[in-house]
Amino acid sequence: MATKAQKVRLSVFLIISSSILLLFFLILVGNRLLKRMDTYYIIYEDISVTGLELGSAVKFHGVQVGRVAGLAVKDAASIIVEIEVERGTPIKKDTEAVLSMVGITGLKFVELLGGTEESEQLPVGGTLIAGQSSFEIISGSAEIIMAKLEQVLNNLNEMTGPETSGSIINALKAFTSVSSELDTLLQENRIALTNTISDFDIVMSNLITTTAKADSTMTAINSIIQTGSFRNTVENIDYITEKLSTQLDSLRLARTSAEFRELLNNTNKMVVNYDLIAARARDDILRSLRNLEETLDNLREVTDVIRENPSVLLRGRRTTGDRVE
């Protein structure tokens, strides 16, 4: 049976404990009742507020300044959130209220962001701008990425279907077959093709040689024409003509007959010299023209053979008697 002293101690303990608990409760309630709060509203349209509860924190740039006081449905697509913030919090008309996540728990709180000094203060009871949270931006981007990824997978599935795969396999087989046939053709006609290229190189070499000879001949003729002897010959002929005209005009045939014969002899010698020079030049020209004609005949023969049988470029030429095939 409890003694009176024990009862007294128990009573004192209960009184002190109750007093402390009541004092703590009064402090909390008094702090809430004495603290002046301003009420604002946020309207979220087509935005889920899952994880936002009564009493959730309201932060201003990361500093807690209030709490969520109420949640209500406005219409089929809108939710009204009532918040209470400490009086004096600089909430401007361009301040945005976004929903942010608390770690990975799924709980949310209201974050007040933005606002400039030039903007006017939002009246108490006003409606804040509902901003889009970073989580929603990431979620929207993820949905777009997933939709595009699904489209890519569908296209890839169509590309790897039986019909497309069969077409690709057939195309690869055809390409392999063509490559093998081309390689075989080149291997079989390698010698003929090499001979054809060699013949063409010889023809081109002959043509270049003939052209060089013709060019040298024309240069020689030009040098002969440009020499002083040729010009002297022409000048002497002009002089003789002028002299003859003068002598005929003066009718001094008797005295100038000897000079006339001498001039004729000189003229004859000049003409003979000129004929010799012209004959040598003519021989060079004729020899060059014959070489050029032979080269043209060779080219004409090669052209006729190729025109009649184009496959000679791969198979080469075969000689049967006097006939070239």
Short mmCIF file of C-alpha atoms in Angstrom, two decimals:
data_model
loop_
_atom_site.label_atom_id
_atom_site.label_comp_id
_atom_site.label_asym_id
_atom_site.label_seq_id
_atom_site.Cartn_x
_atom_site.Cartn_y
_atom_site.Cartn_z
CA MET A 1 0.00 0.00 0.00
CA ALA A 2 1.36 3.41 -1.03
CA THR A 3 2.39 5.73 1.71
CA LYS A 4 1.42 9.36 1.97
CA ALA A 5 4.92 10.47 0.98
CA GLN A 6 4.78 8.47 -2.23
CA LYS A 7 1.42 9.96 -3.08
CA VAL A 8 2.76 13.44 -2.50
CA ARG A 9 5.81 12.81 -4.73
CA LEU A 10 3.58 11.40 -7.48
CA SER A 11 1.25 14.38 -7.26
CA VAL A 12 4.16 16.83 -7.46
CA PHE A 13 5.58 14.98 -10.48
CA LEU A 14 2.25 15.02 -12.28
CA ILE A 15 1.69 18.71 -11.54
CA ILE A 16 5.17 19.68 -12.75
CA SER A 17 4.92 17.53 -15.89
CA SER A 18 1.49 18.88 -16.74
CA SER A 19 2.67 22.43 -16.17
CA ILE A 20 5.68 21.95 -18.47
CA LEU A 21 3.52 20.36 -21.17
CA LEU A 22 0.91 23.12 -20.87
CA LEU A 23 3.60 25.78 -21.03
CA PHE A 24 5.12 24.24 -24.14
CA PHE A 25 1.68 24.04 -25.76
CA LEU A 26 0.95 27.66 -24.86
CA ILE A 27 4.29 28.74 -26.34
CA LEU A 28 3.59 26.98 -29.61
CA VAL A 29 0.03 28.19 -29.88
CA GLY A 30 0.95 31.67 -28.77
CA ASN A 31 3.75 31.82 -31.32
CA ARG A 32 1.31 30.87 -34.03
CA LEU A 33 -1.38 33.23 -32.76
CA LEU A 34 0.91 36.16 -32.15
CA LYS A 35 2.85 35.81 -35.46
CA ARG A 36 1.23 37.92 -38.15
CA MET A 37 0.80 36.09 -41.42
CA ASP A 38 -0.33 37.21 -44.88
CA THR A 39 -2.49 34.98 -47.03
CA TYR A 40 -1.99 34.47 -50.76
CA TYR A 41 -3.46 32.10 -53.33
CA ILE A 42 -1.98 30.04 -56.13
CA ILE A 43 -4.02 28.47 -58.95
CA TYR A 44 -2.36 25.47 -60.61
CA GLU A 45 -3.92 24.46 -63.94
CA ASP A 46 -3.22 21.04 -65.45
CA ILE A 47 -0.51 20.53 -62.82
CA SER A 48 -0.59 17.69 -60.29
CA VAL A 49 -0.11 18.73 -56.65
CA THR A 50 0.49 15.18 -55.47
CA GLY A 51 2.80 15.28 -52.43
CA LEU A 52 1.67 18.77 -51.35
CA GLU A 53 -0.15 18.62 -48.01
CA LEU A 54 -1.57 20.99 -45.41
CA GLY A 55 1.29 22.38 -43.41
CA SER A 56 3.84 21.86 -46.18
CA ALA A 57 6.58 24.45 -46.15
CA VAL A 58 6.53 27.64 -48.21
CA LYS A 59 10.04 28.86 -49.00
CA PHE A 60 11.23 32.16 -50.43
CA HIS A 61 14.42 31.49 -52.43
CA GLY A 62 15.18 28.55 -50.13
CA VAL A 63 14.23 30.25 -46.82
CA GLN A 64 11.07 29.02 -45.11
CA VAL A 65 8.63 31.91 -44.69
CA GLY A 66 5.29 30.14 -44.27
CA ARG A 67 3.16 27.08 -44.79
CA VAL A 68 0.36 25.69 -46.91
CA ALA A 69 -2.93 26.61 -45.24
CA GLY A 70 -5.41 25.03 -47.61
CA LEU A 71 -6.02 23.00 -50.75
CA ALA A 72 -9.22 23.19 -52.78
CA VAL A 73 -10.52 22.14 -56.17
CA LYS A 74 -11.58 25.06 -58.36
CA ASP A 75 -12.74 23.19 -61.46
CA ALA A 76 -11.95 20.08 -63.47
CA ALA A 77 -8.42 21.26 -64.32
CA SER A 78 -7.49 23.74 -61.57
CA ILE A 79 -6.37 23.47 -57.94
CA ILE A 80 -6.36 26.44 -55.54
CA VAL A 81 -3.55 26.43 -52.97
CA GLU A 82 -3.83 28.80 -50.00
CA ILE A 83 -0.55 29.78 -48.38
CA GLU A 84 0.36 31.84 -45.35
CA VAL A 85 3.66 33.71 -45.31
CA GLU A 86 5.28 35.93 -42.74
CA ARG A 87 4.24 39.54 -42.98
CA GLY A 88 6.91 41.63 -44.65
CA THR A 89 7.97 38.95 -47.11
CA PRO A 90 8.76 40.81 -50.38
CA ILE A 91 6.26 39.13 -52.68
CA LYS A 92 6.02 41.00 -55.99
CA LYS A 93 3.49 40.77 -58.78
CA ASP A 94 6.00 38.91 -60.95
CA THR A 95 6.93 36.40 -58.22
CA GLU A 96 6.30 32.81 -59.32
CA ALA A 97 5.21 29.92 -57.10
CA VAL A 98 6.62 26.59 -58.22
CA LEU A 99 6.31 23.12 -56.74
CA SER A 100 9.60 21.52 -55.70
CA MET A 101 10.43 18.04 -54.44
CA VAL A 102 11.73 17.24 -50.96
CA GLY A 103 14.49 14.77 -51.81
CA ILE A 104 13.18 11.46 -53.16
CA THR A 105 10.31 11.07 -50.68
CA GLY A 106 7.71 12.40 -53.09
CA LEU A 107 6.70 15.23 -50.75
CA LYS A 108 6.50 18.72 -52.22
CA PHE A 109 6.72 22.28 -50.99
CA VAL A 110 5.98 25.68 -52.52
CA GLU A 111 9.02 27.65 -53.69
CA LEU A 112 8.62 31.41 -54.30
CA LEU A 113 11.03 32.56 -57.01
CA GLY A 114 11.64 35.61 -59.13
CA GLY A 115 10.45 39.11 -58.52
CA THR A 116 12.26 42.36 -59.25
CA GLU A 117 12.71 45.50 -57.21
CA GLU A 118 10.98 47.54 -59.90
CA SER A 119 7.83 45.42 -59.71
CA GLU A 120 4.96 46.38 -57.41
CA GLN A 121 4.19 44.55 -54.18
CA LEU A 122 1.43 41.95 -54.53
CA PRO A 123 -1.53 42.89 -52.31
CA VAL A 124 -2.42 40.54 -49.46
CA GLY A 125 -4.96 38.00 -50.67
CA GLY A 126 -3.71 38.28 -54.26
CA THR A 127 -3.01 35.40 -56.61
CA LEU A 128 0.55 34.40 -57.34
CA ILE A 129 1.76 33.27 -60.76
CA ALA A 130 1.92 29.48 -60.94
CA GLY A 131 5.33 28.60 -62.34
CA GLN A 132 6.42 25.35 -63.87
CA SER A 133 8.71 23.31 -61.68
CA SER A 134 11.98 21.82 -62.86
CA PHE A 135 10.57 18.35 -62.18
CA GLU A 136 7.69 18.99 -64.57
CA ILE A 137 10.08 20.38 -67.19
CA ILE A 138 12.23 17.27 -66.89
CA SER A 139 9.15 15.04 -66.95
CA GLY A 140 7.85 16.77 -70.09
CA SER A 141 11.20 16.46 -71.80
CA ALA A 142 11.40 12.81 -70.76
CA GLU A 143 7.95 12.16 -72.23
CA ILE A 144 8.99 13.79 -75.52
CA ILE A 145 12.22 11.78 -75.57
CA MET A 146 10.35 8.56 -74.85
CA ALA A 147 7.85 9.31 -77.64
CA LYS A 148 10.67 9.92 -80.11
CA LEU A 149 12.50 6.82 -78.89
CA GLU A 150 9.36 4.77 -79.38
CA GLN A 151 9.01 6.16 -82.91
CA VAL A 152 12.64 5.28 -83.67
CA LEU A 153 12.12 1.76 -82.33
CA ASN A 154 9.00 1.37 -84.46
CA ASN A 155 10.88 2.53 -87.56
CA LEU A 156 13.74 0.19 -86.72
CA ASN A 157 11.28 -2.65 -86.27
CA GLU A 158 9.79 -1.91 -89.69
CA MET A 159 13.27 -1.76 -91.25
CA THR A 160 14.21 -5.11 -89.76
CA GLY A 161 10.98 -6.77 -90.86
CA PRO A 162 10.99 -9.88 -93.07
CA GLU A 163 10.35 -8.00 -96.34
CA THR A 164 12.99 -5.34 -95.74
CA SER A 165 15.52 -7.89 -94.51
CA GLY A 166 14.92 -10.01 -97.61
CA SER A 167 15.41 -7.01 -99.89
CA ILE A 168 18.66 -6.07 -98.15
CA ILE A 169 19.96 -9.65 -98.33
CA ASN A 170 19.08 -9.89 -102.05
CA ALA A 171 20.80 -6.57 -102.74
CA LEU A 172 23.93 -7.74 -100.91
CA LYS A 173 23.93 -11.02 -102.81
CA ALA A 174 23.56 -9.20 -106.14
CA PHE A 175 26.39 -6.83 -105.25
CA THR A 176 28.61 -9.76 -104.27
CA SER A 177 27.82 -11.54 -107.54
CA VAL A 178 28.58 -8.46 -109.65
CA SER A 179 31.84 -7.91 -107.78
CA SER A 180 32.89 -11.53 -108.36
CA GLU A 181 32.04 -11.38 -112.07
CA LEU A 182 33.92 -8.11 -112.48
CA ASP A 183 36.96 -9.51 -110.69
CA THR A 184 36.88 -12.64 -112.87
CA LEU A 185 36.57 -10.55 -116.04
CA LEU A 186 39.55 -8.43 -115.07
CA GLN A 187 41.63 -11.48 -114.21
CA GLU A 188 40.83 -13.19 -117.53
CA ASN A 189 41.51 -10.11 -119.68
CA ARG A 190 44.39 -8.61 -117.76
CA ILE A 191 46.97 -9.44 -120.49
CA ALA A 192 44.73 -8.25 -123.33
CA LEU A 193 43.95 -5.03 -121.53
CA THR A 194 47.65 -4.47 -120.84
CA ASN A 195 48.51 -5.03 -124.53
CA THR A 196 45.78 -2.63 -125.64
CA ILE A 197 47.06 0.05 -123.32
CA SER A 198 50.62 -0.54 -124.56
CA ASP A 199 49.51 -0.23 -128.22
CA PHE A 200 47.70 2.97 -127.44
CA ASP A 201 50.81 4.32 -125.71
CA ILE A 202 52.89 3.49 -128.82
CA VAL A 203 50.41 5.26 -131.10
CA MET A 204 50.42 8.33 -128.89
CA SER A 205 54.23 8.28 -128.79
CA ASN A 206 54.41 8.15 -132.61
CA LEU A 207 51.94 10.99 -132.87
CA ILE A 208 53.97 13.09 -130.46
CA THR A 209 57.17 12.35 -132.41
CA THR A 210 55.56 13.29 -135.73
CA THR A 211 54.18 16.48 -134.26
CA ALA A 212 57.62 17.37 -132.92
CA LYS A 213 59.19 16.77 -136.35
CA ALA A 214 56.56 18.90 -138.08
CA ASP A 215 57.12 21.62 -135.54
CA SER A 216 60.90 21.51 -136.08
CA THR A 217 60.39 21.65 -139.88
CA MET A 218 58.15 24.68 -139.63
CA THR A 219 60.70 26.27 -137.32
CA ALA A 220 63.46 25.64 -139.88
CA ILE A 221 61.38 27.15 -142.67
CA ASN A 222 60.59 30.15 -140.52
CA SER A 223 64.27 30.57 -139.65
CA ILE A 224 65.17 30.42 -143.35
CA ILE A 225 62.62 33.08 -144.13
CA GLN A 226 63.88 35.22 -141.28
CA THR A 227 67.57 34.91 -142.30
CA GLY A 228 69.43 37.82 -143.84
CA SER A 229 70.22 35.95 -147.08
CA PHE A 230 66.56 35.57 -147.97
CA ARG A 231 65.88 39.21 -147.24
CA ASN A 232 68.99 40.17 -149.24
CA THR A 233 67.74 38.10 -152.15
CA VAL A 234 64.41 39.88 -152.13
CA GLU A 235 66.14 43.23 -151.83
CA ASN A 236 68.47 42.34 -154.73
CA ILE A 237 65.52 41.35 -156.88
CA ASP A 238 63.86 44.66 -156.08
CA TYR A 239 67.08 46.44 -156.83
CA ILE A 240 67.51 44.59 -160.15
CA THR A 241 63.96 45.39 -161.15
CA GLU A 242 64.43 49.01 -160.32
CA LYS A 243 67.78 49.08 -162.10
CA LEU A 244 66.34 47.42 -165.19
CA SER A 245 63.50 49.89 -165.31
CA THR A 246 65.93 52.77 -165.02
CA GLN A 247 68.14 51.41 -167.80
CA LEU A 248 65.20 50.81 -170.09
CA ASP A 249 63.88 54.26 -169.47
CA SER A 250 67.24 55.87 -170.30
CA LEU A 251 67.57 53.77 -173.51
CA ARG A 252 71.26 53.14 -172.77
CA LEU A 253 71.10 49.57 -173.86
CA ALA A 254 74.52 49.48 -175.39
CA ARG A 255 76.40 50.64 -172.35
CA THR A 256 74.42 48.66 -169.81
CA SER A 257 74.19 45.35 -171.69
CA ALA A 258 77.24 43.99 -169.86
CA GLU A 259 75.87 45.15 -166.53
CA PHE A 260 72.50 43.67 -167.43
CA ARG A 261 74.10 40.30 -168.21
CA GLU A 262 76.01 40.47 -164.97
CA LEU A 263 72.83 41.27 -163.07
CA LEU A 264 71.07 38.41 -164.81
CA ASN A 265 73.89 36.06 -163.85
CA ASN A 266 73.69 37.22 -160.24
CA THR A 267 69.95 36.82 -160.33
CA ASN A 268 70.31 33.33 -161.78
CA LYS A 269 72.74 32.38 -159.03
CA MET A 270 70.40 33.76 -156.39
CA VAL A 271 67.48 31.86 -157.85
CA VAL A 272 69.56 28.65 -157.94
CA ASN A 273 70.56 29.14 -154.31
CA TYR A 274 66.96 29.79 -153.37
CA ASP A 275 65.85 26.65 -155.25
CA LEU A 276 68.42 24.58 -153.35
CA ILE A 277 67.22 25.97 -150.03
CA ALA A 278 63.59 25.45 -150.99
CA ALA A 279 64.33 21.88 -152.17
CA ARG A 280 65.95 20.97 -148.85
CA ALA A 281 63.05 22.48 -146.93
CA ARG A 282 60.57 20.73 -149.22
CA ASP A 283 62.25 17.36 -148.58
CA ASP A 284 61.98 17.88 -144.81
CA ILE A 285 58.35 18.91 -145.12
CA LEU A 286 57.50 15.92 -147.34
CA ARG A 287 59.24 13.52 -144.95
CA SER A 288 57.34 14.98 -141.98
CA LEU A 289 54.05 14.80 -143.88
CA ARG A 290 54.69 11.13 -144.73
CA ASN A 291 55.35 10.37 -141.06
CA LEU A 292 52.19 12.23 -140.09
CA GLU A 293 50.18 10.36 -142.76
CA GLU A 294 51.48 7.00 -141.44
CA THR A 295 50.51 7.97 -137.91
CA LEU A 296 47.04 9.01 -139.04
CA ASP A 297 46.67 5.70 -140.90
CA ASN A 298 47.60 3.84 -137.70
CA LEU A 299 45.09 5.84 -135.70
CA ARG A 300 42.42 5.28 -138.35
CA GLU A 301 43.10 1.54 -138.28
CA VAL A 302 42.86 1.43 -134.47
CA THR A 303 39.63 3.47 -134.58
CA ASP A 304 38.08 1.17 -137.20
CA VAL A 305 39.01 -1.92 -135.18
CA ILE A 306 37.52 -0.48 -131.99
CA ARG A 307 34.38 0.67 -133.83
CA GLU A 308 33.85 -2.78 -135.37
CA ASN A 309 34.63 -4.72 -132.21
CA PRO A 310 34.66 -2.62 -128.95
CA SER A 311 35.49 -5.72 -126.91
CA VAL A 312 39.02 -5.60 -128.32
CA LEU A 313 39.81 -3.15 -125.49
CA LEU A 314 39.40 -6.07 -123.08
CA ARG A 315 40.32 -9.11 -125.24
CA GLY A 316 43.17 -7.55 -127.28
CA ARG A 317 43.89 -8.23 -130.96
CA ARG A 318 44.34 -11.56 -132.72
CA THR A 319 45.93 -11.71 -136.15
CA THR A 320 44.54 -14.24 -138.63
CA GLY A 321 46.51 -14.10 -141.85
CA ASP A 322 46.30 -10.55 -143.15
CA ARG A 323 43.15 -9.85 -141.14
CA VAL A 324 43.20 -8.25 -137.70
CA GLU A 325 40.41 -9.35 -135.40
#
